Structure formats: structure tokens, C-alpha cells
PDB file of C-alpha atoms and ligand atoms in Angstrom:
ATOM      1  CA  UNK A  21      -0.201  -0.538   0.495  1.00  0.00           C
ATOM      2  CA  UNK A  22       1.638   2.777  -0.966  1.00  0.00           C
ATOM      3  CA  UNK A  23       1.147   5.788   1.692  1.00  0.00           C
ATOM      4  CA  UNK A  24      -0.186   9.035   0.585  1.00  0.00           C
ATOM      5  CA  UNK A  25       2.623  11.979   0.515  1.00  0.00           C
ATOM      6  CA  UNK A  26       1.121  15.448   0.090  1.00  0.00           C
ATOM      7  CA  UNK A  27       4.108  18.103  -0.340  1.00  0.00           C
ATOM      8  CA  UNK A  28       3.465  22.399  -0.503  1.00  0.00           C
ATOM      9  CA  UNK A  29       5.429  23.954  -2.843  1.00  0.00           C
ATOM     10  CA  UNK A  30       5.988  27.316  -1.309  1.00  0.00           C
ATOM     11  CA  UNK A  31       7.465  28.674  -4.240  1.00  0.00           C
ATOM     12  CA  UNK A  32       8.622  32.092  -3.625  1.00  0.00           C
ATOM     13  CA  UNK A  33       6.252  33.317  -0.475  1.00  0.00           C
ATOM     14  CA  UNK A  34       7.364  33.813   2.422  1.00  0.00           C
ATOM     15  CA  UNK A  35       9.769  36.204   5.481  1.00  0.00           C
ATOM     16  CA  UNK A  36      11.169  34.661   7.840  1.00  0.00           C
ATOM     17  CA  UNK A  37       8.403  35.701  10.371  1.00  0.00           C
ATOM     18  CA  UNK A  38       6.059  34.862   7.818  1.00  0.00           C
ATOM     19  CA  UNK A  39       7.307  31.332   7.870  1.00  0.00           C
ATOM     20  CA  UNK A  40       7.692  30.681  11.417  1.00  0.00           C
ATOM     21  CA  UNK A  41       4.244  31.418  11.722  1.00  0.00           C
ATOM     22  CA  UNK A  42       3.006  29.353   8.855  1.00  0.00           C
ATOM     23  CA  UNK A  43       4.345  26.317   9.849  1.00  0.00           C
ATOM     24  CA  UNK A  44       3.248  26.554  13.934  1.00  0.00           C
ATOM     25  CA  UNK A  45       0.097  26.788  12.913  1.00  0.00           C
ATOM     26  CA  UNK A  46       0.779  23.617  10.543  1.00  0.00           C
ATOM     27  CA  UNK A  47       2.626  21.527  13.469  1.00  0.00           C
ATOM     28  CA  UNK A  48      -0.532  22.053  15.398  1.00  0.00           C
ATOM     29  CA  UNK A  49      -2.583  21.514  13.044  1.00  0.00           C
ATOM     30  CA  UNK A  50      -1.247  17.840  12.330  1.00  0.00           C
ATOM     31  CA  UNK A  51      -0.612  17.067  15.510  1.00  0.00           C
ATOM     32  CA  UNK A  52      -3.571  14.410  15.560  1.00  0.00           C
ATOM     33  CA  UNK A  53      -3.040  13.165  11.611  1.00  0.00           C
ATOM     34  CA  UNK A  54      -0.752  10.021  10.920  1.00  0.00           C
ATOM     35  CA  UNK A  55      -0.836   7.624   7.627  1.00  0.00           C
ATOM     36  CA  UNK A  56       0.339  11.008   5.421  1.00  0.00           C
ATOM     37  CA  UNK A  57       3.854  12.008   4.777  1.00  0.00           C
ATOM     38  CA  UNK A  58       4.168  15.399   5.438  1.00  0.00           C
ATOM     39  CA  UNK A  59       6.625  17.333   3.131  1.00  0.00           C
ATOM     40  CA  UNK A  60       6.977  21.166   3.056  1.00  0.00           C
ATOM     41  CA  UNK A  61       9.033  23.420   0.318  1.00  0.00           C
ATOM     42  CA  UNK A  62       9.904  26.579   1.295  1.00  0.00           C
ATOM     43  CA  UNK A  63      12.581  28.918  -0.531  1.00  0.00           C
ATOM     44  CA  UNK A  64      15.979  28.113  -0.145  1.00  0.00           C
ATOM     45  CA  UNK A  65      17.133  30.897   2.424  1.00  0.00           C
ATOM     46  CA  UNK A  66      14.382  29.601   4.900  1.00  0.00           C
ATOM     47  CA  UNK A  67      15.883  26.408   5.164  1.00  0.00           C
ATOM     48  CA  UNK A  68      17.704  26.168   7.675  1.00  0.00           C
ATOM     49  CA  UNK A  69      15.228  27.928  10.800  1.00  0.00           C
ATOM     50  CA  UNK A  70      12.859  25.144   9.218  1.00  0.00           C
ATOM     51  CA  UNK A  71      14.422  21.882   9.636  1.00  0.00           C
ATOM     52  CA  UNK A  72      14.392  24.038  13.142  1.00  0.00           C
ATOM     53  CA  UNK A  73      10.770  24.670  13.169  1.00  0.00           C
ATOM     54  CA  UNK A  74       9.750  21.387  12.602  1.00  0.00           C
ATOM     55  CA  UNK A  75      12.305  19.060  14.270  1.00  0.00           C
ATOM     56  CA  UNK A  76      10.617  16.734  16.710  1.00  0.00           C
ATOM     57  CA  UNK A  77       7.050  16.590  14.385  1.00  0.00           C
ATOM     58  CA  UNK A  78       6.388  14.608  11.500  1.00  0.00           C
ATOM     59  CA  UNK A  79       6.276  17.079   8.849  1.00  0.00           C
ATOM     60  CA  UNK A  80       9.999  16.710   6.962  1.00  0.00           C
ATOM     61  CA  UNK A  81      11.655  19.601   4.346  1.00  0.00           C
ATOM     62  CA  UNK A  82      12.595  19.716   0.715  1.00  0.00           C
ATOM     63  CA  UNK A  83      13.762  21.991  -2.225  1.00  0.00           C
ATOM     64  CA  UNK A  84      12.516  23.512  -4.865  1.00  0.00           C
ATOM     65  CA  UNK A  85      15.050  22.537  -6.936  1.00  0.00           C
ATOM     66  CA  UNK A  86      18.591  22.065  -7.135  1.00  0.00           C
ATOM     67  CA  UNK A  87      21.926  22.469  -9.663  1.00  0.00           C
ATOM     68  CA  UNK A  88      23.608  19.316 -10.872  1.00  0.00           C
ATOM     69  CA  UNK A  89      26.805  19.009 -10.014  1.00  0.00           C
ATOM     70  CA  UNK A  90      27.887  18.649  -6.239  1.00  0.00           C
ATOM     71  CA  UNK A  91      29.935  21.429  -6.067  1.00  0.00           C
ATOM     72  CA  UNK A  92      31.657  24.534  -8.365  1.00  0.00           C
ATOM     73  CA  UNK A  93      32.051  28.147  -9.437  1.00  0.00           C
ATOM     74  CA  UNK A  94      27.904  28.420 -10.024  1.00  0.00           C
ATOM     75  CA  UNK A  95      26.856  32.053  -8.865  1.00  0.00           C
ATOM     76  CA  UNK A  96      23.958  31.773  -7.796  1.00  0.00           C
ATOM     77  CA  UNK A  97      23.717  28.260  -7.540  1.00  0.00           C
ATOM     78  CA  UNK A  98      22.628  25.365  -4.310  1.00  0.00           C
ATOM     79  CA  UNK A  99      23.793  22.089  -4.832  1.00  0.00           C
ATOM     80  CA  UNK A 100      21.866  18.453  -3.361  1.00  0.00           C
ATOM     81  CA  UNK A 101      24.487  18.154  -0.570  1.00  0.00           C
ATOM     82  CA  UNK A 102      23.839  21.586   0.385  1.00  0.00           C
ATOM     83  CA  UNK A 103      20.668  20.702   0.777  1.00  0.00           C
ATOM     84  CA  UNK A 104      20.615  17.918   2.886  1.00  0.00           C
ATOM     85  CA  UNK A 105      22.995  19.600   4.717  1.00  0.00           C
ATOM     86  CA  UNK A 106      20.416  21.606   5.471  1.00  0.00           C
ATOM     87  CA  UNK A 107      17.786  19.450   6.857  1.00  0.00           C
ATOM     88  CA  UNK A 108      16.474  18.201   3.208  1.00  0.00           C
ATOM     89  CA  UNK A 109      14.738  14.777   2.604  1.00  0.00           C
ATOM     90  CA  UNK A 110      13.580  15.455  -0.838  1.00  0.00           C
ATOM     91  CA  UNK A 111      13.929  17.232  -3.982  1.00  0.00           C
ATOM     92  CA  UNK A 112      11.631  18.916  -6.469  1.00  0.00           C
ATOM     93  CA  UNK A 113      13.066  18.568 -10.156  1.00  0.00           C
ATOM     94  CA  UNK A 114      11.650  20.176 -13.201  1.00  0.00           C
ATOM     95  CA  UNK A 115       8.388  22.027 -11.974  1.00  0.00           C
ATOM     96  CA  UNK A 116       6.931  23.465 -15.439  1.00  0.00           C
ATOM     97  CA  UNK A 117       7.674  27.300 -13.668  1.00  0.00           C
ATOM     98  CA  UNK A 118      11.409  25.490 -13.975  1.00  0.00           C
ATOM     99  CA  UNK A 119      10.881  24.674 -17.649  1.00  0.00           C
ATOM    100  CA  UNK A 120       9.278  27.486 -18.762  1.00  0.00           C
ATOM    101  CA  UNK A 121      11.278  30.481 -16.725  1.00  0.00           C
ATOM    102  CA  UNK A 122      14.302  28.885 -16.274  1.00  0.00           C
ATOM    103  CA  UNK A 123      14.971  26.839 -19.644  1.00  0.00           C
ATOM    104  CA  UNK A 124      15.275  23.205 -17.863  1.00  0.00           C
ATOM    105  CA  UNK A 125      15.055  20.948 -20.102  1.00  0.00           C
ATOM    106  CA  UNK A 126      14.736  16.959 -20.223  1.00  0.00           C
ATOM    107  CA  UNK A 127      18.355  16.319 -20.694  1.00  0.00           C
ATOM    108  CA  UNK A 128      18.684  18.817 -17.924  1.00  0.00           C
ATOM    109  CA  UNK A 129      16.414  17.762 -15.504  1.00  0.00           C
ATOM    110  CA  UNK A 130      17.724  14.005 -16.210  1.00  0.00           C
ATOM    111  CA  UNK A 131      20.963  14.811 -14.740  1.00  0.00           C
ATOM    112  CA  UNK A 132      19.221  16.725 -11.451  1.00  0.00           C
ATOM    113  CA  UNK A 133      16.961  13.532 -11.012  1.00  0.00           C
ATOM    114  CA  UNK A 134      20.172  11.558 -10.565  1.00  0.00           C
ATOM    115  CA  UNK A 135      22.393  13.928  -8.981  1.00  0.00           C
ATOM    116  CA  UNK A 136      19.171  14.188  -5.950  1.00  0.00           C
ATOM    117  CA  UNK A 137      19.150  10.302  -5.750  1.00  0.00           C
ATOM    118  CA  UNK A 138      22.268   9.762  -5.808  1.00  0.00           C
ATOM    119  CA  UNK A 139      22.906  11.899  -2.576  1.00  0.00           C
ATOM    120  CA  UNK A 140      20.152   9.721  -0.937  1.00  0.00           C
ATOM    121  CA  UNK A 141      17.678  12.219  -1.217  1.00  0.00           C
ATOM    122  CA  UNK A 142      13.802  11.506  -2.309  1.00  0.00           C
ATOM    123  CA  UNK A 143      12.941  13.209  -6.043  1.00  0.00           C
ATOM    124  CA  UNK A 144       9.621  14.425  -6.718  1.00  0.00           C
ATOM    125  CA  UNK A 145       9.858  15.136 -10.737  1.00  0.00           C
ATOM    126  CA  UNK A 146       7.345  16.692 -12.484  1.00  0.00           C
ATOM    127  CA  UNK A 147       5.407  16.841 -15.552  1.00  0.00           C
ATOM    128  CA  UNK A 148       2.455  17.502 -17.318  1.00  0.00           C
ATOM    129  CA  UNK A 149       1.342  18.763 -20.520  1.00  0.00           C
ATOM    130  CA  UNK A 150      -0.370  22.032 -21.616  1.00  0.00           C
ATOM    131  CA  UNK A 151      -3.966  23.245 -22.559  1.00  0.00           C
ATOM    132  CA  UNK A 152      -2.734  23.897 -25.928  1.00  0.00           C
ATOM    133  CA  UNK A 153      -1.277  19.771 -25.917  1.00  0.00           C
ATOM    134  CA  UNK A 154      -4.415  18.340 -23.941  1.00  0.00           C
ATOM    135  CA  UNK A 155      -6.265  20.054 -26.562  1.00  0.00           C
ATOM    136  CA  UNK A 156      -4.458  19.244 -29.335  1.00  0.00           C
ATOM    137  CA  UNK A 157      -4.282  15.129 -28.975  1.00  0.00           C
ATOM    138  CA  UNK A 158      -0.738  15.528 -27.571  1.00  0.00           C
ATOM    139  CA  UNK A 159      -1.566  15.235 -23.876  1.00  0.00           C
ATOM    140  CA  UNK A 160      -0.356  11.097 -23.939  1.00  0.00           C
ATOM    141  CA  UNK A 161       2.615  12.002 -25.683  1.00  0.00           C
ATOM    142  CA  UNK A 162       4.520  14.764 -23.759  1.00  0.00           C
ATOM    143  CA  UNK A 163       3.439  13.184 -20.410  1.00  0.00           C
ATOM    144  CA  UNK A 164       5.134  10.070 -22.099  1.00  0.00           C
ATOM    145  CA  UNK A 165       8.148  11.875 -23.348  1.00  0.00           C
ATOM    146  CA  UNK A 166       8.552  13.620 -20.468  1.00  0.00           C
ATOM    147  CA  UNK A 167       9.271  10.316 -18.254  1.00  0.00           C
ATOM    148  CA  UNK A 168      10.757   8.546 -21.387  1.00  0.00           C
ATOM    149  CA  UNK A 169      13.407  12.403 -20.978  1.00  0.00           C
ATOM    150  CA  UNK A 170      14.583  11.223 -17.323  1.00  0.00           C
ATOM    151  CA  UNK A 171      12.993   7.908 -15.711  1.00  0.00           C
ATOM    152  CA  UNK A 172      15.061   4.844 -16.833  1.00  0.00           C
ATOM    153  CA  UNK A 173      16.130   1.680 -14.935  1.00  0.00           C
ATOM    154  CA  UNK A 174      19.359   3.133 -13.379  1.00  0.00           C
ATOM    155  CA  UNK A 175      17.122   5.441 -11.381  1.00  0.00           C
ATOM    156  CA  UNK A 176      16.187   3.851  -7.723  1.00  0.00           C
ATOM    157  CA  UNK A 177      12.598   3.554  -8.303  1.00  0.00           C
ATOM    158  CA  UNK A 178      12.830   3.640  -4.244  1.00  0.00           C
ATOM    159  CA  UNK A 179      13.603   7.430  -4.365  1.00  0.00           C
ATOM    160  CA  UNK A 180      11.444   7.934  -7.533  1.00  0.00           C
ATOM    161  CA  UNK A 181       7.922   9.663  -6.949  1.00  0.00           C
ATOM    162  CA  UNK A 182       6.500  11.945  -9.583  1.00  0.00           C
ATOM    163  CA  UNK A 183       3.839  14.547  -9.853  1.00  0.00           C
ATOM    164  CA  UNK A 184       1.612  15.531 -12.848  1.00  0.00           C
ATOM    165  CA  UNK A 185       0.755  18.785 -12.959  1.00  0.00           C
ATOM    166  CA  UNK A 186      -1.521  20.015 -15.765  1.00  0.00           C
ATOM    167  CA  UNK A 187       0.216  23.212 -16.806  1.00  0.00           C
ATOM    168  CA  UNK A 188      -3.104  24.330 -17.575  1.00  0.00           C
ATOM    169  CA  UNK A 189      -4.199  23.369 -13.774  1.00  0.00           C
ATOM    170  CA  UNK A 190      -1.493  25.214 -11.325  1.00  0.00           C
ATOM    171  CA  UNK A 191      -2.375  28.849 -10.571  1.00  0.00           C
ATOM    172  CA  UNK A 192      -5.694  29.131 -12.231  1.00  0.00           C
ATOM    173  CA  UNK A 193      -8.004  27.694 -10.227  1.00  0.00           C
ATOM    174  CA  UNK A 194      -9.126  25.183 -12.988  1.00  0.00           C
ATOM    175  CA  UNK A 195      -7.900  21.951 -11.737  1.00  0.00           C
ATOM    176  CA  UNK A 196      -7.831  18.754 -13.898  1.00  0.00           C
ATOM    177  CA  UNK A 197     -11.323  15.853 -12.623  1.00  0.00           C
ATOM    178  CA  UNK A 198     -10.345  12.864 -10.821  1.00  0.00           C
ATOM    179  CA  UNK A 199     -10.998  10.533 -13.618  1.00  0.00           C
ATOM    180  CA  UNK A 200      -9.289  13.454 -16.406  1.00  0.00           C
ATOM    181  CA  UNK A 201      -6.282  13.059 -13.451  1.00  0.00           C
ATOM    182  CA  UNK A 202      -6.746   9.133 -13.229  1.00  0.00           C
ATOM    183  CA  UNK A 203      -5.900   8.801 -16.393  1.00  0.00           C
ATOM    184  CA  UNK A 204      -3.411   9.965 -16.766  1.00  0.00           C
ATOM    185  CA  UNK A 205      -1.406   8.655 -13.529  1.00  0.00           C
ATOM    186  CA  UNK A 206      -2.666   5.182 -14.518  1.00  0.00           C
ATOM    187  CA  UNK A 207      -0.765   5.902 -18.175  1.00  0.00           C
ATOM    188  CA  UNK A 208       2.661   7.217 -16.298  1.00  0.00           C
ATOM    189  CA  UNK A 209       2.199   3.765 -13.386  1.00  0.00           C
ATOM    190  CA  UNK A 210       1.779   1.872 -16.618  1.00  0.00           C
ATOM    191  CA  UNK A 211       4.811   2.840 -18.659  1.00  0.00           C
ATOM    192  CA  UNK A 212       6.686   2.758 -14.974  1.00  0.00           C
ATOM    193  CA  UNK A 213       6.275  -0.933 -14.566  1.00  0.00           C
ATOM    194  CA  UNK A 214       7.519  -1.296 -18.841  1.00  0.00           C
ATOM    195  CA  UNK A 215      10.556   0.808 -16.946  1.00  0.00           C
ATOM    196  CA  UNK A 216      11.175  -1.128 -13.814  1.00  0.00           C
ATOM    197  CA  UNK A 217       8.570  -3.742 -14.110  1.00  0.00           C
ATOM    198  CA  UNK A 218       4.713  -3.603 -12.547  1.00  0.00           C
ATOM    199  CA  UNK A 219       6.044  -4.523  -8.317  1.00  0.00           C
ATOM    200  CA  UNK A 220       8.317  -1.614  -8.187  1.00  0.00           C
ATOM    201  CA  UNK A 221       5.554   1.040 -10.778  1.00  0.00           C
ATOM    202  CA  UNK A 222       2.819  -0.018  -7.950  1.00  0.00           C
ATOM    203  CA  UNK A 223       5.070   1.449  -5.234  1.00  0.00           C
ATOM    204  CA  UNK A 224       5.758   4.700  -6.647  1.00  0.00           C
ATOM    205  CA  UNK A 225       4.085   7.405  -5.339  1.00  0.00           C
ATOM    206  CA  UNK A 226       2.067   9.634  -8.452  1.00  0.00           C
ATOM    207  CA  UNK A 227       0.778  12.613  -7.122  1.00  0.00           C
ATOM    208  CA  UNK A 228      -1.482  14.922  -8.537  1.00  0.00           C
ATOM    209  CA  UNK A 229      -0.960  19.230  -8.762  1.00  0.00           C
ATOM    210  CA  UNK A 230      -2.490  21.997  -9.771  1.00  0.00           C
ATOM    211  CA  UNK A 231      -4.709  23.827  -8.191  1.00  0.00           C
ATOM    212  CA  UNK A 232      -5.639  21.855  -5.326  1.00  0.00           C
ATOM    213  CA  UNK A 233      -7.563  22.561  -2.835  1.00  0.00           C
ATOM    214  CA  UNK A 234      -9.698  21.613   0.001  1.00  0.00           C
ATOM    215  CA  UNK A 235     -12.485  21.068  -1.615  1.00  0.00           C
ATOM    216  CA  UNK A 236     -11.411  18.914  -4.284  1.00  0.00           C
ATOM    217  CA  UNK A 237      -8.396  16.885  -2.003  1.00  0.00           C
ATOM    218  CA  UNK A 238     -10.260  14.078  -1.317  1.00  0.00           C
ATOM    219  CA  UNK A 239     -11.953  13.294  -4.636  1.00  0.00           C
ATOM    220  CA  UNK A 240      -9.031  13.388  -5.980  1.00  0.00           C
ATOM    221  CA  UNK A 241      -6.632  11.637  -3.667  1.00  0.00           C
ATOM    222  CA  UNK A 242      -9.621   8.863  -3.664  1.00  0.00           C
ATOM    223  CA  UNK A 243      -8.559   7.741  -6.849  1.00  0.00           C
ATOM    224  CA  UNK A 244      -7.262   4.230  -7.572  1.00  0.00           C
ATOM    225  CA  UNK A 245      -3.616   6.221  -8.299  1.00  0.00           C
ATOM    226  CA  UNK A 246      -3.767   8.877  -7.213  1.00  0.00           C
ATOM    227  CA  UNK A 247      -1.383   9.054  -4.521  1.00  0.00           C
ATOM    228  CA  UNK A 248      -0.770  12.958  -2.858  1.00  0.00           C
ATOM    229  CA  UNK A 249      -0.459  16.152  -4.332  1.00  0.00           C
ATOM    230  CA  UNK A 250       1.637  18.092  -4.852  1.00  0.00           C
ATOM    231  CA  UNK A 251       0.021  21.872  -2.961  1.00  0.00           C
ATOM    232  CA  UNK A 252       0.913  25.654  -4.455  1.00  0.00           C
ATOM    233  CA  UNK A 253      -1.027  28.013  -3.336  1.00  0.00           C
ATOM    234  CA  UNK A 254      -3.432  26.325  -0.947  1.00  0.00           C
ATOM    235  CA  UNK A 255      -0.035  25.019   1.474  1.00  0.00           C
ATOM    236  CA  UNK A 256       0.675  28.961   2.189  1.00  0.00           C
ATOM    237  CA  UNK A 257      -2.483  28.943   4.192  1.00  0.00           C
ATOM    238  CA  UNK A 258      -1.908  26.855   7.517  1.00  0.00           C
ATOM    239  CA  UNK A 259      -5.742  26.104   7.454  1.00  0.00           C
ATOM    240  CA  UNK A 260      -5.814  25.074   3.998  1.00  0.00           C
ATOM    241  CA  UNK A 261      -2.727  22.271   3.872  1.00  0.00           C
ATOM    242  CA  UNK A 262      -3.774  21.494   7.009  1.00  0.00           C
ATOM    243  CA  UNK A 263      -7.722  20.478   5.524  1.00  0.00           C
ATOM    244  CA  UNK A 264      -6.341  18.707   2.953  1.00  0.00           C
ATOM    245  CA  UNK A 265      -3.888  16.755   4.823  1.00  0.00           C
ATOM    246  CA  UNK A 266      -6.815  15.732   6.727  1.00  0.00           C
ATOM    247  CA  UNK A 267      -8.555  14.534   3.872  1.00  0.00           C
ATOM    248  CA  UNK A 268      -5.479  12.674   3.186  1.00  0.00           C
ATOM    249  CA  UNK A 269      -5.572  10.456   6.528  1.00  0.00           C
ATOM    250  CA  UNK A 270      -8.663   9.956   5.829  1.00  0.00           C
ATOM    251  CA  UNK A 271      -8.576   8.333   2.309  1.00  0.00           C
ATOM    252  CA  UNK A 272      -6.512   5.937   3.721  1.00  0.00           C
ATOM    253  CA  UNK A 273      -8.267   4.593   6.583  1.00  0.00           C
ATOM    254  CA  UNK A 274     -10.021   4.033   3.700  1.00  0.00           C
ATOM    255  CA  UNK A 275      -7.912   1.933   1.454  1.00  0.00           C
ATOM    256  CA  UNK A 276      -5.635   0.993   4.103  1.00  0.00           C
TER     257      UNK A 276
HETATM  258  P1  LIG B  25      -0.835  25.099  -7.854  1.00  0.00           P
HETATM  259  O1  LIG B  25       0.252  25.236  -7.592  1.00  0.00           O
HETATM  260  O2  LIG B  25      -1.451  23.998  -6.508  1.00  0.00           O
HETATM  261  O3  LIG B  25      -1.046  26.902  -7.104  1.00  0.00           O
HETATM  262  O4  LIG B  25      -2.102  25.148  -8.620  1.00  0.00           O
HETATM  263  C1  LIG B  25       0.939  23.068  -7.530  1.00  0.00           C
HETATM  264  C2  LIG B  25       2.399  23.649  -8.194  1.00  0.00           C
HETATM  265  O5  LIG B  25       2.728  24.175  -8.810  1.00  0.00           O
HETATM  266  O6  LIG B  25       2.835  22.586  -7.739  1.00  0.00           O
END
């Protein structure tokens, strides 16, 4: 059985004072929640203080991106070992905002995911189609290409989480329906099956991301192949994030 993972992608939000307040509220809210893995991914300058803020709780810490090299003359960049040093257990790689605004390509992302897993951390590899690609009937092709470009048998399945994030649903308030999301998740799992074999593919978590809110979390998470969520906007409000975590806990107790 796959334990649900709910990850909050803070993006470029929160000062130190705001972050401390948010995490204190989340800590309080999640004290009674079990059966769900909880991850927050703050901006990089907040990692050290947030590691302190989550210490002793079930909340795990992740980063939003990483450089592919272990060290060197790469002004402004941060390596995976530095993120590990700051207390990260997970790194998000390939978010569509990284692909679009920072020109990250499949070839580069393949290196980045290996840098993360090579350091013993979990990678959350994001993929998803644009509205134009979906409407043009190219959704399957795009999703499978993004998966094949990066995921191969050399990548340890036990350190891999996939996040399906249709670009048209990110920050738009327009969520994929549970049926639409399940369809793509099943496609991804079947491709993972051809890479790793069906038994290992069954173990890999596939998260959904794109306007996940307390109001739609339960019905998404109830689907067979939706094993958690990558949450943007709603993770910046403690009450909303905790409500999504509660929805995941309920689903996992029903299924498990
Ligand atoms: P959203 O963002 O929940 O605000 O749509 C999700 C994401 O970008 O990971």
C-alpha cells in the first residue's frame, strides 16, 4: 500500500517571520494526523530555520530545485549536498515553472534527478502538458516523453516520486477532474511498469498537482493511482494545507 504524500510547494513566498508563523500553525494542525507523509518545500533561504521549526514533528523538509553538480563555480546555485546539509529529505525537480522560466530541458532534468537520488534523497519529478497540447490530442505523447527523457532503470525506483501537474491547472483555479487525473496517472504507472516492472511500479507514488484545494482534495485522492498532492497556493494557508492533509489521512484510512 502506498502511503499518501502531501507536499507544499511554497514557491517564492514567505519571509522568515511569516514562515515561522505558518509552520507553527501547521504543526499544531497535523498533531492528530497519521498515515500521511507531510512535506514542506520553502524557498532555499528558509531551509535552515524551517528545519528547526519542524524538528520533533512529522513534517519533512524539501527544496524546490537543485543544481546538478556537487559543487563549483555556479554563482547563485545550490547543490543537493547543501540541501541535505540543511535538512532536506526531498527535492522537487522539473516543475513547469523551472522548465518555462528557466529553460530547464529534459536532458538537464535527467542529470538533476540523478544528483538528488545519488545523494540519497527522494526526488519529486514533475511533468504535465499545456492546454494547447491537451486540446491538440498530444497529452499522452507529451507526458510519456517527459517521463522517458528522465526516468530509466538506472534511477532507483525507491527514491522516485512523480508529480503529474497539468500546466493549465497550476495556479489557475482550474483543476483536472478526478477522471482526467486518474487517466494520466494510470498511463504514467503503466509506463513505469515497462521501465521497472509492474511490482516496483506499484510502489511508486504519483502525486497530482494543479489547484488542489480542501474542496477538491478528497475526490482526487480517492482515485486508485493518485497517491498524494503537490500543493501550491493552498499550502500557504495553514488551515487549507491541514484540511488537505486530513482529507489524505481519511482516504488512506478508508483504502488501507
Ligand atoms: P497550485 O500550484 O496548487 O497553486 O496550482 C501547484 C504547483 O505548482 O505545484
